[in-house]
Structure formats: C-alpha cells, structure tokens
Tab-separated table of C-alpha atoms and ligand atoms in Angstrom:
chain	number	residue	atom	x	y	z
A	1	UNK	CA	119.946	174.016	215.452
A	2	UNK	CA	116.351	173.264	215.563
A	3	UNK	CA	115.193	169.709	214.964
A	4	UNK	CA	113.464	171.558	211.918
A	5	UNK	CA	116.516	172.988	210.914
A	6	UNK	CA	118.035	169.616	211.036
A	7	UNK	CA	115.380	168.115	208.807
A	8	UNK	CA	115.557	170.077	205.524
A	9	UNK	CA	119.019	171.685	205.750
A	10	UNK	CA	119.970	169.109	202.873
A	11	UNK	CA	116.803	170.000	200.723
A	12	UNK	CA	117.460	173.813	200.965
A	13	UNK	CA	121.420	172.947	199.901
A	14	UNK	CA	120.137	170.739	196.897
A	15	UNK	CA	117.524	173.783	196.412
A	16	UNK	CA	120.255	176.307	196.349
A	17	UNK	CA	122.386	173.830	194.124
A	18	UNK	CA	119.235	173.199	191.590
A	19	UNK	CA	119.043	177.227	191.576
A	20	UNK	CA	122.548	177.765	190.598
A	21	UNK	CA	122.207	175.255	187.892
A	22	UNK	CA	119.403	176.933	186.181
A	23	UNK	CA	120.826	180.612	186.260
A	24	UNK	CA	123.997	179.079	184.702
A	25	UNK	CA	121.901	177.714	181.961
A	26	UNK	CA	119.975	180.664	181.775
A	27	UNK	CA	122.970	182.591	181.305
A	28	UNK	CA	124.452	179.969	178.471
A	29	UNK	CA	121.156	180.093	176.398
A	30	UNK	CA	121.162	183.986	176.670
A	31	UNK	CA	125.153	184.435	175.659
A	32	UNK	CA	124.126	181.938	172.657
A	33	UNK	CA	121.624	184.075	171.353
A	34	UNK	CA	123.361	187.141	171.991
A	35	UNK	CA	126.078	185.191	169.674
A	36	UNK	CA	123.452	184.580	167.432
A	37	UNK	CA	121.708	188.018	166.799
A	38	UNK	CA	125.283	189.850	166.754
A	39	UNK	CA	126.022	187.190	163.615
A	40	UNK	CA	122.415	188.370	162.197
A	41	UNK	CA	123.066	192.165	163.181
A	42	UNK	CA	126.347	191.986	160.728
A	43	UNK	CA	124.333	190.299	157.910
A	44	UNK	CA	121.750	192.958	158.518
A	45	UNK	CA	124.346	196.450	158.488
A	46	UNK	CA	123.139	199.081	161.183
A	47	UNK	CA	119.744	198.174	162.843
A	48	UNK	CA	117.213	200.594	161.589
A	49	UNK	CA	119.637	201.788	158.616
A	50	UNK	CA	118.583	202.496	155.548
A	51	UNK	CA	121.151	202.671	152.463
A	52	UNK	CA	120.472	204.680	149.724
A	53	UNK	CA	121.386	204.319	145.957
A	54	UNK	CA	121.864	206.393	142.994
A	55	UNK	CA	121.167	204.821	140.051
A	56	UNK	CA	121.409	207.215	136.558
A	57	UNK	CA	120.018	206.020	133.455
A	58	UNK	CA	120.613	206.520	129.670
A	59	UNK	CA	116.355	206.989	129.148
A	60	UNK	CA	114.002	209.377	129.397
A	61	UNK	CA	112.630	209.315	133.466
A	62	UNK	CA	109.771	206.972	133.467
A	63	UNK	CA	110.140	206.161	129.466
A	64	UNK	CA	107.996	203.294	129.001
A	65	UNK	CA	109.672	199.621	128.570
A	66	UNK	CA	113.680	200.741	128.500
A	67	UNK	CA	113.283	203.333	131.462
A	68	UNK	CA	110.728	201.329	133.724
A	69	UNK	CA	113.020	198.326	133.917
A	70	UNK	CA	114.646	200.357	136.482
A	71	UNK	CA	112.242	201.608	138.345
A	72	UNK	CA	111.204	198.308	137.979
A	73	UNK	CA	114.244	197.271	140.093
A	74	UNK	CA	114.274	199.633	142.288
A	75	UNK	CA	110.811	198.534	143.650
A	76	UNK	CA	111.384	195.264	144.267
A	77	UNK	CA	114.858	196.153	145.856
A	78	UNK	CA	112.772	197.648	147.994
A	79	UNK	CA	109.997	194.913	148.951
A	80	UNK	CA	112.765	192.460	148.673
A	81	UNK	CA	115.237	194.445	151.660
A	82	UNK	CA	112.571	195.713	153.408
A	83	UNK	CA	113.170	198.998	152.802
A	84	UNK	CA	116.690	198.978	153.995
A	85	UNK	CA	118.240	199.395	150.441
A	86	UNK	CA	116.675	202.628	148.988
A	87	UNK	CA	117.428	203.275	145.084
A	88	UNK	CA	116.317	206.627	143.481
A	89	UNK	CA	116.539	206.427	139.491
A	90	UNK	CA	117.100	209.376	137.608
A	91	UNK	CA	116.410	209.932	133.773
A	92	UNK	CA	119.323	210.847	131.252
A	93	UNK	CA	119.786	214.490	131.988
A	94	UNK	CA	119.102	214.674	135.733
A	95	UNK	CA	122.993	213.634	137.230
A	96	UNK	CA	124.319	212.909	134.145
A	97	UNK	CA	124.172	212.917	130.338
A	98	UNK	CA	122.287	209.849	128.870
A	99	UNK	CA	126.351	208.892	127.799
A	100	UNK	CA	127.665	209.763	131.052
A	101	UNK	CA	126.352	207.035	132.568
A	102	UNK	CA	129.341	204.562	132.510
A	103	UNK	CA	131.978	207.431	134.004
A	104	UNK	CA	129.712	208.323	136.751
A	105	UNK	CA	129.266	204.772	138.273
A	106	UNK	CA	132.705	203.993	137.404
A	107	UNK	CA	133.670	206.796	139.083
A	108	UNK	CA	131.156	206.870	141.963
A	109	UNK	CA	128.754	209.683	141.163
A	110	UNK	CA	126.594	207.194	141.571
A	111	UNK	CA	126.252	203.560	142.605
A	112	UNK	CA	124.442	201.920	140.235
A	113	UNK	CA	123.506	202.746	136.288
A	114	UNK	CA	121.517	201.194	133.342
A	115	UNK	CA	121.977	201.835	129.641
A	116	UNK	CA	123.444	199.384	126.895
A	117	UNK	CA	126.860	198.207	126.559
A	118	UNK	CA	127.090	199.053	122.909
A	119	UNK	CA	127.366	202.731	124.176
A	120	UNK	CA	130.599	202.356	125.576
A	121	UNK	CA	132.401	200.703	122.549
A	122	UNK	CA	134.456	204.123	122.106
A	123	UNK	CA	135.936	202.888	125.429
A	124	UNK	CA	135.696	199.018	125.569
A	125	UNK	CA	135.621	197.937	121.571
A	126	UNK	CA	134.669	194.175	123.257
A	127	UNK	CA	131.282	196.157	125.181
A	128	UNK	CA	129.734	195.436	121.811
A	129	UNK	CA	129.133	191.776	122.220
A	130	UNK	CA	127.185	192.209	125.619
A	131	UNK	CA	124.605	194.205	123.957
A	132	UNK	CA	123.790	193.402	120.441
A	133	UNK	CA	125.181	191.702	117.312
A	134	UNK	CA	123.692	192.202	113.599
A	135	UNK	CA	122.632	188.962	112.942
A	136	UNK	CA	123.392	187.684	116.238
A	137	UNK	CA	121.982	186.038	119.230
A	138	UNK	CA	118.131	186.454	119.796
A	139	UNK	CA	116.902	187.052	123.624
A	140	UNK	CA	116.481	183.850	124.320
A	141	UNK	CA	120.261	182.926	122.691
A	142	UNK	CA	122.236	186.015	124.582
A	143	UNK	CA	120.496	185.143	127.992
A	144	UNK	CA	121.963	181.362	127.246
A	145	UNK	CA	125.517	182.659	126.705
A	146	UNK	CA	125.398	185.106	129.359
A	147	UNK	CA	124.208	183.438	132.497
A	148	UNK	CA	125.379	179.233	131.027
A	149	UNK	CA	127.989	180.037	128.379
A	150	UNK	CA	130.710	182.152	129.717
A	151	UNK	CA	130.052	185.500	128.719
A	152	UNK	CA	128.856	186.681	132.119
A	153	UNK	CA	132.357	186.294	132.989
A	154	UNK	CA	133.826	187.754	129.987
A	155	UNK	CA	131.884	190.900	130.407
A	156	UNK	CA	132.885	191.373	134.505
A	157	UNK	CA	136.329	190.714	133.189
A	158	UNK	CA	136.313	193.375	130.566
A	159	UNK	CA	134.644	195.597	133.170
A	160	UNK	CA	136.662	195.518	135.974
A	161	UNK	CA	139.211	197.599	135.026
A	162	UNK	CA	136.216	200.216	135.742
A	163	UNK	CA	135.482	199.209	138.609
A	164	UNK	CA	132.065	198.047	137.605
A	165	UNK	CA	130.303	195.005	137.867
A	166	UNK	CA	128.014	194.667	135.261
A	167	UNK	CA	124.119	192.789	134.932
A	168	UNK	CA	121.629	191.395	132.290
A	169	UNK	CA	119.347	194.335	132.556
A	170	UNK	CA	116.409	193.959	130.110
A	171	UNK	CA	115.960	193.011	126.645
A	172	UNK	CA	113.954	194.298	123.792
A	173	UNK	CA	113.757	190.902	121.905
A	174	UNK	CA	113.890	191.591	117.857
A	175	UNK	CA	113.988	195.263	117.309
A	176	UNK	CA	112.326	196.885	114.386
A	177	UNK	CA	114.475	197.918	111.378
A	178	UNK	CA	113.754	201.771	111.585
A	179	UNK	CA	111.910	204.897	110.686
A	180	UNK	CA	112.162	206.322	107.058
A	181	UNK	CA	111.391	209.010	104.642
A	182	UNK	CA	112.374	206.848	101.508
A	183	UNK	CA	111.527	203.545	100.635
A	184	UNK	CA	115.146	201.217	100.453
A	185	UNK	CA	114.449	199.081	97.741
A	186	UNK	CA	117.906	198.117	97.347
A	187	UNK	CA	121.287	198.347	98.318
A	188	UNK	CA	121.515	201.723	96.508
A	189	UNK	CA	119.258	203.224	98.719
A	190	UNK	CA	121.491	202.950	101.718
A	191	UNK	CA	124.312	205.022	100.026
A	192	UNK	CA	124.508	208.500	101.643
A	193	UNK	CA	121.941	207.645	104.209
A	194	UNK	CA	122.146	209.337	107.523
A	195	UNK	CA	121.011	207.148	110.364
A	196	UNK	CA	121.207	206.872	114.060
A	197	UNK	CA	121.971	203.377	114.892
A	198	UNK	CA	124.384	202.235	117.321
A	199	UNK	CA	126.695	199.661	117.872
A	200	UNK	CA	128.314	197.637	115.103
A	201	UNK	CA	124.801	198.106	113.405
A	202	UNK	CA	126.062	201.335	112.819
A	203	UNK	CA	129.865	200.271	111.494
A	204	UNK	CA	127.624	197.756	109.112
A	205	UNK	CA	125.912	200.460	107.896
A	206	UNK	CA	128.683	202.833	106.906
A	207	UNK	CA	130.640	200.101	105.803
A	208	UNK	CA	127.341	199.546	103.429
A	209	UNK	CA	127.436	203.032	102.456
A	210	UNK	CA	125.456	204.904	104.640
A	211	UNK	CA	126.351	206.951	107.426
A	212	UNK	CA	125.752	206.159	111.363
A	213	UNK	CA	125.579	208.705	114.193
A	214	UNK	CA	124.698	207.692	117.705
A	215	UNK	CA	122.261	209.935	119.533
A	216	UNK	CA	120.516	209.207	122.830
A	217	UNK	CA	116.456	208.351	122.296
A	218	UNK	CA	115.399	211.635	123.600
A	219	UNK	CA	117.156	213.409	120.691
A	220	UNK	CA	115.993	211.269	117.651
A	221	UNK	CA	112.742	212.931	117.198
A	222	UNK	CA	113.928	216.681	116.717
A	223	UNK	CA	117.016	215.446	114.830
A	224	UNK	CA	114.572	213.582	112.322
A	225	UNK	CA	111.920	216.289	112.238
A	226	UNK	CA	114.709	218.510	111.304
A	227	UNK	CA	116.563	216.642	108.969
A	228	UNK	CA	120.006	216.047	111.597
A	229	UNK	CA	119.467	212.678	110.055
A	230	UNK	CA	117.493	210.747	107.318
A	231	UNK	CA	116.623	207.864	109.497
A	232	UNK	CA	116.797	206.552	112.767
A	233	UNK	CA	115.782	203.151	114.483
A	234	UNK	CA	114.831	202.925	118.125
A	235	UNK	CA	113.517	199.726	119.871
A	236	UNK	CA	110.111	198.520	118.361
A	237	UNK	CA	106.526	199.560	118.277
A	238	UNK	CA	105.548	200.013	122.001
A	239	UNK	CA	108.977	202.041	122.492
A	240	UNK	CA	108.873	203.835	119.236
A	241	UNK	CA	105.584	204.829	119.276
A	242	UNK	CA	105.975	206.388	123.113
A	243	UNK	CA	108.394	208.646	121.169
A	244	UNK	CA	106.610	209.861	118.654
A	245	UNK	CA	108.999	208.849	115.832
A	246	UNK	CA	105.961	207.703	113.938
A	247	UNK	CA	104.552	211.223	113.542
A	248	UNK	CA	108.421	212.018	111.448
A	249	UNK	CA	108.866	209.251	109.395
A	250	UNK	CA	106.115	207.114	106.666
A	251	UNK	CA	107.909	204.012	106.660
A	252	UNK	CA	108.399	201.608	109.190
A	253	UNK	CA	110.837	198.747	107.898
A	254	UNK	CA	111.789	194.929	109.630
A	255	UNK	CA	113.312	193.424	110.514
A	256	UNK	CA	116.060	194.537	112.841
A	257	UNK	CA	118.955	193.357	111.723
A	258	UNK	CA	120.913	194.874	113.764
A	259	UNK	CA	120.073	194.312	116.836
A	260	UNK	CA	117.834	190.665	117.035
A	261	UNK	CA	117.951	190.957	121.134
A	262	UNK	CA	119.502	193.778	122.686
A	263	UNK	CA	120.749	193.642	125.985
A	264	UNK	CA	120.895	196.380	128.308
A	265	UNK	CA	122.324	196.415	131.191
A	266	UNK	CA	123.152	197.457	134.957
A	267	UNK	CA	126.553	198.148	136.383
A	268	UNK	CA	127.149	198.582	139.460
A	269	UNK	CA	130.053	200.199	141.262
A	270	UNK	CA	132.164	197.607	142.595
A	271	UNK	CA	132.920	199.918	145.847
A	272	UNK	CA	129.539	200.331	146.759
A	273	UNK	CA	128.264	196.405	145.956
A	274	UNK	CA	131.135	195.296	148.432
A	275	UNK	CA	129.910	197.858	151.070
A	276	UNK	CA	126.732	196.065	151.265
A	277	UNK	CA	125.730	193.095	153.370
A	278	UNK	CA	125.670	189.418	151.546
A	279	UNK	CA	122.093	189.361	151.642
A	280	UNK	CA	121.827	192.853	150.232
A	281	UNK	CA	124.533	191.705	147.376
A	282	UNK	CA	122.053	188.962	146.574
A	283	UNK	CA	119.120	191.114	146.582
A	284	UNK	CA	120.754	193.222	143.742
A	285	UNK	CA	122.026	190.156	141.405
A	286	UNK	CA	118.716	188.354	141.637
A	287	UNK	CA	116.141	191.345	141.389
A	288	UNK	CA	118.383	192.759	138.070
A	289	UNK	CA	117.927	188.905	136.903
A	290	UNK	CA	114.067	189.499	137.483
A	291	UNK	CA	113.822	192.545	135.565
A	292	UNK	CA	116.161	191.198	133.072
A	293	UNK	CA	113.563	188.925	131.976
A	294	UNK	CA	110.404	190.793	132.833
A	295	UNK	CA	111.368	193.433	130.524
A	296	UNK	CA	111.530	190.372	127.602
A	297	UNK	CA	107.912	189.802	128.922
A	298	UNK	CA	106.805	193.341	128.785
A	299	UNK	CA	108.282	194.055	125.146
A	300	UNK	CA	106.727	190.694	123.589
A	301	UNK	CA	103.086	191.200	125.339
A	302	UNK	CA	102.927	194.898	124.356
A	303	UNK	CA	105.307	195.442	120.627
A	304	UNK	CA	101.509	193.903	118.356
A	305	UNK	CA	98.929	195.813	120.008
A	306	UNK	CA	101.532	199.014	119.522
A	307	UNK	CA	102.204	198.404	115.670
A	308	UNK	CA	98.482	197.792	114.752
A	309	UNK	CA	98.159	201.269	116.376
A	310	UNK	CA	100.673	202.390	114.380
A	311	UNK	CA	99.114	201.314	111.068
A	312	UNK	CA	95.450	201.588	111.743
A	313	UNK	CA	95.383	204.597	113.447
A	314	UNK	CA	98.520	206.996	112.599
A	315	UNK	CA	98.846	206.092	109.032
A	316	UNK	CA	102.410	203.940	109.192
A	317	UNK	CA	103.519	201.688	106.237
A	318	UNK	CA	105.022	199.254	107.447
A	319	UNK	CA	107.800	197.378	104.779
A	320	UNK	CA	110.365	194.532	104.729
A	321	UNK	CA	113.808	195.537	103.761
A	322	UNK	CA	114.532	193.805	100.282
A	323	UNK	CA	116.682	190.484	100.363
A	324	UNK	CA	119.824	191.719	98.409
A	325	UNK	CA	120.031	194.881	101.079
A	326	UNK	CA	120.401	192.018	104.137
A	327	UNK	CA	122.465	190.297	102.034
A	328	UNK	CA	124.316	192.793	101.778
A	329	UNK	CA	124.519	193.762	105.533
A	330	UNK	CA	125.232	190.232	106.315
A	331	UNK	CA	128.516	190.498	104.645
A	332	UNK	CA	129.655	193.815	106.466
A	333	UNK	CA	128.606	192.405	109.209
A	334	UNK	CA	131.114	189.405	109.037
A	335	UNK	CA	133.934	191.732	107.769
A	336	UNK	CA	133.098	194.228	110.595
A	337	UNK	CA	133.240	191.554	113.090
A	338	UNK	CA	136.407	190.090	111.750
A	339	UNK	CA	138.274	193.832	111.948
A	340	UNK	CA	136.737	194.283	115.639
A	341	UNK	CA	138.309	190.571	116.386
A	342	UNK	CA	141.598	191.635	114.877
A	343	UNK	CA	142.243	195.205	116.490
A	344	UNK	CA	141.211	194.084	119.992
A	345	UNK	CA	142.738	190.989	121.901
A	346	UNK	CA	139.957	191.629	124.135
A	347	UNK	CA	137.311	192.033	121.450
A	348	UNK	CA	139.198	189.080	119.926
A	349	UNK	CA	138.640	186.391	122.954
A	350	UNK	CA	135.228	187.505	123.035
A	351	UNK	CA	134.737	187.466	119.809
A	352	UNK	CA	135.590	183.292	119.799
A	353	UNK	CA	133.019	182.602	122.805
A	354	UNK	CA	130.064	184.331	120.999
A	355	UNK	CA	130.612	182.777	117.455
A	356	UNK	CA	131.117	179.057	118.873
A	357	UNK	CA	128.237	179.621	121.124
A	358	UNK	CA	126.413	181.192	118.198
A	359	UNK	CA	126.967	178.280	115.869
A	360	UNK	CA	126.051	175.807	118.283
A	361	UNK	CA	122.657	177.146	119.183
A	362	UNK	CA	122.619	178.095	115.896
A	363	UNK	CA	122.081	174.656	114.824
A	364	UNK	CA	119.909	173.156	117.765
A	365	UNK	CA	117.308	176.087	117.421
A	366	UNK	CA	116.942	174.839	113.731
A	367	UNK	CA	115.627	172.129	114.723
A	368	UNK	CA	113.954	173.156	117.343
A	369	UNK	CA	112.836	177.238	117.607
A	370	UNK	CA	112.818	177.901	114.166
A	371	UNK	CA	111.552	174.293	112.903
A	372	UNK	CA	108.681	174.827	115.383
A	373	UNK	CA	107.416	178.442	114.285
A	374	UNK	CA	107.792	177.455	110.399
A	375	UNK	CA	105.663	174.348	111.498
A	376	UNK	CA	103.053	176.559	113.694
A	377	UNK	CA	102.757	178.395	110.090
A	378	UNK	CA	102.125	175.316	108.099
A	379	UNK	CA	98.240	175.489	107.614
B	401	CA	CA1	117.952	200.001	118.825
C-alpha cells in the first residue's frame, strides 16, 4: 500500500458509507411516493379513462328551463372531473319514453335520469311529497326540508328499493295555474273539466269535479289544439310560452295551486354511483345541488319578462282563479292528503315529516317572508 493509499483509505470508506446512505434515502422517498400516487391512482379510476353516462330525461332535448338543467349538469360534470366523467343527455323519446325514465335507471338502461317524482306515484304513492304539494312548500320551504329537515332521507329510503338514489334537481318556484278556453268563475266551472295536471293536483281536481290526465309536456299542445283535453297547466311563462300553449288557450289563470315549488329531480342508479371513484361520487351530489338551485335562479330571472310577452304581444288574458274555487281546492287537498296518508304506511311517515315541517315554517315565514313582501307593498 502506497503511503497515498494509506492516507485517504478512511475518507473513501466514509465516502462509500455517505453514498450508501443517500441511495437508501433515495430509494425511501421514491417507494413513499410511489405509495402515494398508487393511493391517488385509485381515487382517480384508470389513468387516462374516461367514464361515460347516460342520462334520459322526461323533456323535450334542449327544452328551455326543465330540459337545460341537465345539460346544465352535465357541463359542469365535465369542467368539474376534468373530462373524466362524460354524461350524454337525451330528450324524452330518444332511449326512452318521457315516463320511462324511472324503469330505465332503475333498471340500468341508463345511469342517471331527471324528471319529477310526482310521475312515479302509480309506483311509489309517497314520490308525491318529493315533488309538489297543492298548497304546500314553496322553493325556498322544500329545499329546507329536503337537504335540513329529513326528507332527503325519506326520499333515498323510499327509493332504494329501486335501486336509485335520488337528487334535488331543479325547481320551477310558483307555477302558473294553467291554460284555458273558459273563464272559471267558480267552483261550477271546474265540473267536467278535462285537464292535464299531475300529481295530487290532479286527485284535487277530480275530487273537485273535474277530470285529470297526465301527459308528458311535449304532448299538451296537440292534445289542447285538438280538444284531448279542455285545459292543461305546464310550468310558468318562460316554460309555457317555449311551448306554444299560449297560441291554444285565451286565458292564463294564477296562481298555481298546485304545485307552489316543484321539485324535479335526478336519480341515479345506485350500481353505477358506487362504481365511481369518491371524488367522482362528490362531483355528482354537489354539481346536481348546483343546478338544483340555478334552475330556481333561471325560472325567477326569466318567468316576468316571458308573461309581459305573453300579454303585450300574443294577446293572453291573464286571470286570478276566484276565492271560493281555492277554497274549494284547499279542502280536497286536505282530504286527498289524509286518504294518501291512510292507504300508504310509507306515504303515511312521510306524510308526518312534511306537515310538521310545513307548519313550522309555516309560521316563521309569517313573520318573516310573507310579513316582508306585504310590507315591500305597503306604499
Ligand atoms: Ca306543472
């Protein structure tokens, strides 16, 4: 051994021992993040994947208000996911019937489907309560109970059986009363009447003496235009007027009773929300919340300018149905509701929520919604 040898022989062994520390870090720190990004790769699905939806409406394709909700959705799925959840909606008609909707995601036809509960009653007699009550709960009201008074949970009870798990999906805030060819101008008039409505709008109405078929929106003009019915209501000016109903019937009557903040809905097929990723999941529930108020928004902002069109330009009257006619409704509807409660223990338990909830916002927004817009009035 040279005396150079002798010299640094320690410094290359501490060298060597320095090296061996840093690869062995360098190989922790790597294995960690390897850890790491598989963890993100599972919360992520396949890299690169794209998952696509079905989702099959009860509207028209692109119908204004009701039918953009969603496409609505789909779009910000989309911008929300980053393009890795894909959701093509289809208009009533294009997979299904309007009324098919419900079997289809149920079944798996598609994934994902948005309509109204209240057109499933023939099925689910509680549905009714998750989409509109004569007399009921306003937007603002059914919102409260859904998502902070226990109906949420009432309504993915009653739909699991289906294997559905269903969303707020929109609301129309106070609908319009309907389209007629004769004046009501009391109680009289309703007798005999043939009207699409709905719902237990529709019960009311028979049990008021009139007579209530459900058709989907895309029928109501022909069937009015050629006398299929006497009457039919719809949503309110903006949607009303994008179907033409105004150009079939002369009088335009408010309020709507029957259905004082509808809300529609999503379902989803339980199968196909549990195949997705958490973050995914949470995309779905919190872009349907989105659009469940937006379409609140888009209804309130657009319903005026729509009904001045209406009158000023395409000749409607419009009329206020005569006290002793809601009255009258008022008490079918409390009889209807009573019979629902009593031939369904579903309906029943339901039933209890929404009326307790009912009477206790009842009485706060009298002092508080309603004593406020009577006051804004006060000139
Ligand atoms: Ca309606």
């Amino acid at each position: 051994m040279s005396k150079f040898e002798r010299s640094y022989s320690p410094l290359i062994i501490l060298g060597l021992l320095a090296a061996l520390v840093v690869v062995v870090a360098l190989w922790a720190l790597d294995r960690a993040a390897t850890t790491a990004g598989s963890g993100t790769q599972r919360q992520a699905g396949v890299p690169g994947e794209v998952i696509a939806w079905k989702l099959v409406t009860t509207w028209p394709k692109n119908f204004p208000g009701l039918g953009l909700g969603p496409e609505n959705f789909a779009r910000i799925v989309k911008e929300m996911s980053n393009g890795r959840l894909s959701i093509h909606v289809y208009g009533a008609g294009e997979v299904v019937p309007a009324f098919g909707v419900f079997d289809a995601v149920s079944r798996g036809v598609a994934e994902m489907g948005h309509g109204a509960a209240y057109y499933w009653t023939g099925k689910i007699p509680a549905a009714v309560f998750f989409s509109a009550i004569p007399f009921g709960f306003t937007a603002q009201e059914i919102n409260a109970w859904l998502h902070y008074g226990g109906g949420l949970e009432l309504w993915r009870e009653i739909y699991a059986p289906f294997n559905l798990i269903p969303l707020a999906g929109g609301n129309s805030g106070v609908q319009m009363g309907g389209w007629f060819n004769k004046e009501i101008n009391s109680v009289e008039d309703l007798k005999g009447l043939k009207m699409r409505m709905p719902g237990l709008g529709g019960e009311v109405l028979t049990r008021a003496g009139g007579t209530a078929v459900t058709l989907p929106g895309s029928e109501l003009y022909t069937s009015l235009q050629t006398g299929v019915i006497d009457a039919t209501e719809w949503v309110g000016p903006y949607n009303d007027r994008a179907l033409g109903l105004h150009q079939v019937a002369r009088y335009y009557y408010y309020p709507g009773w029957h259905e004082p903040g509808s809300t529609l809905e999503f379902i989803v097929n339980r199968d196909a929300y549990e195949s997705l990723p958490a973050d995914l999941q949470a995309i779905v529930t919190h872009a349907a919340r989105a659009i469940n108020q937006d379409m609140l928004d888009e209804f309130t902002a657009r319903n005026n300018a729509a009904l001045q069109d209406l009158i000023d330009n395409h000749g409607v009257q419009l009329r206020k149905f005569p006290d002793d006619v809601i009255v009258r409704l008022h008490q079918s509807t409390e009889e209807a509701l009573r019979d629902l409660a009593a031939s369904d223990p579903l309906a029943k338990r339901v039933y209890a929520s929404y009326k307790d909830f009912l009477e206790k916002v009842t009485r706060y927004h009298h002092i508080s919604e309603q004593a406020y817009i009577n006051a804004r009035d006060l000139k």
